[in-house]
């Protein structure tokens, strides 16, 4: 398909369009080696097309020539063939030219379109900014729903080009968007709303419904329409689903409303995939991410000889036992193929014991398992490992990496007592903050462990008596991550302390990441360390960026020193004050705010931008805002002055001044999605909402899914009407 050296000079007579004018191929990202290029025919007659290239040995095109019906489009796949990292293949640009012909006169060139193809050596960081945090064997990055280390496969992301479907979805989306921008009940403080006709004022429930429908218009929905309208034998769909880049990693799970959902909610769509698509591509499938309602039927749809990674979401003990003891699976893929498992369990009573039983079931069946990760749909759901003394079945001779939450420190010690003889990577989130070694006498060296990451949301004690001796047993440790809040007696943990008590004691250590907040009671001490003193203690940490600051609280007579390597991978950020440093904290999910000085609105904007994925926020501050009135005067640019919490699930604002209730409930100051759980004082809420009649707080209150009221409370109809979607406790 070489590009001719001579093209007709009068060729380009009609304009034609492609989905992109440039394609970028990154040599370090195999997912970019195959890309979809859509060719559009906007005219009322059939045209023929032909794809040419200046470097035919470097690229291939799935359908280099064909026809496009009137007012339709065609998808073709451009694949990079030469993926070598040689200097001649880096940072080069080639050209693809698409020629269009009149079908009735096959030699007449009626239009053309040029597309540049650039081969780049690596993908820049900003390109992957929105990727979810993942879990790698040697790091402490958190697994999230967003958490799984897979992008949603393109098989699920291809959009239908059917004009009728596109038209219907576009009109529906436009209507929903229009409803959302219309005012609700006229705000007495807003004269602009009063000038809009009353019939254009939407109820809160109408806006909630419009927002929900708009959220459903995802690429997945469009794919289902693609199947329904075009059928499973569509040439365009077949080209896409048979591409090995797209079909090796299949994700049938989506995350919304704080939990995982099955994407194949339609039995019709499920049967189409199960009966017609999966059998054709089964040999190419390497990764599956499934939800229990469809897991068994999808796994039974075909034999998957190359499947080795499996993610199971919302799985309980009964479902796990049914899957792992299924005769076909237990003697096939689970026993002989699966090396990596990702498990998430729903939050239920006694779920900690469920995890132990699921683990025992997995270890007894999966003989090839090397990597096991337990996670949850959000950091609000603390599902951890809990047992008194583990059974013998809780062991594995093949497991290399384990990522799990444990309830008590003693359970962490059981995991390290030799029952996982080959374990080299252990990532643990500790739920209970009490450190004790009373029940376990094992003091042997842990020689195989190469990577150890420990985090805890709560303040821990006995750091020197319990935790440091455990770390010293890991004599061959190469990567260490400590993300802790520690009570100390008379001296903060600084760079000198970490060098003396951690780094110098581990001879094989080559990567040490940490986020340590030390707390100290202040009685009559003098010469308390300053921020500059703490920074000076890290003078030997030349190759790591260290951020540190110190806060002293006079009323509570306490001080805190926060030191961490940047970028921080800590999932928790506790007692954030006005000294909060600049930066981006992508892995933080759970934060608390506390200060004896007021938080102004600009502070909340900074927090929401620096911690974009926070799911849980608690606030304690009894000081009124100083610049509250000046904010009203300068609030001209509406969007730039709103603090946006796109992933927030739980909000605890019980112990605060009324100004901060306004901060979160005023829709002119704060934006968050639906399904928020909030804890708040009843009297304060009553005051701020003006006895549940205030319009400026009505929109955010309608997004609350559950509300816990403290103090003296009375349940009036006005309260229930003001929170139409909430369960009130």
XYZ file of C-alpha atoms in Angstrom, residues 599-607:
9
model
C -10.078 27.277 57.382
C -10.987 29.722 54.628
C -12.732 28.777 51.393
C -9.461 28.905 49.429
C -8.106 26.186 51.716
C -10.913 23.797 50.713
C -10.327 24.507 47.030
C -6.645 23.674 47.519
C -7.503 20.439 49.344
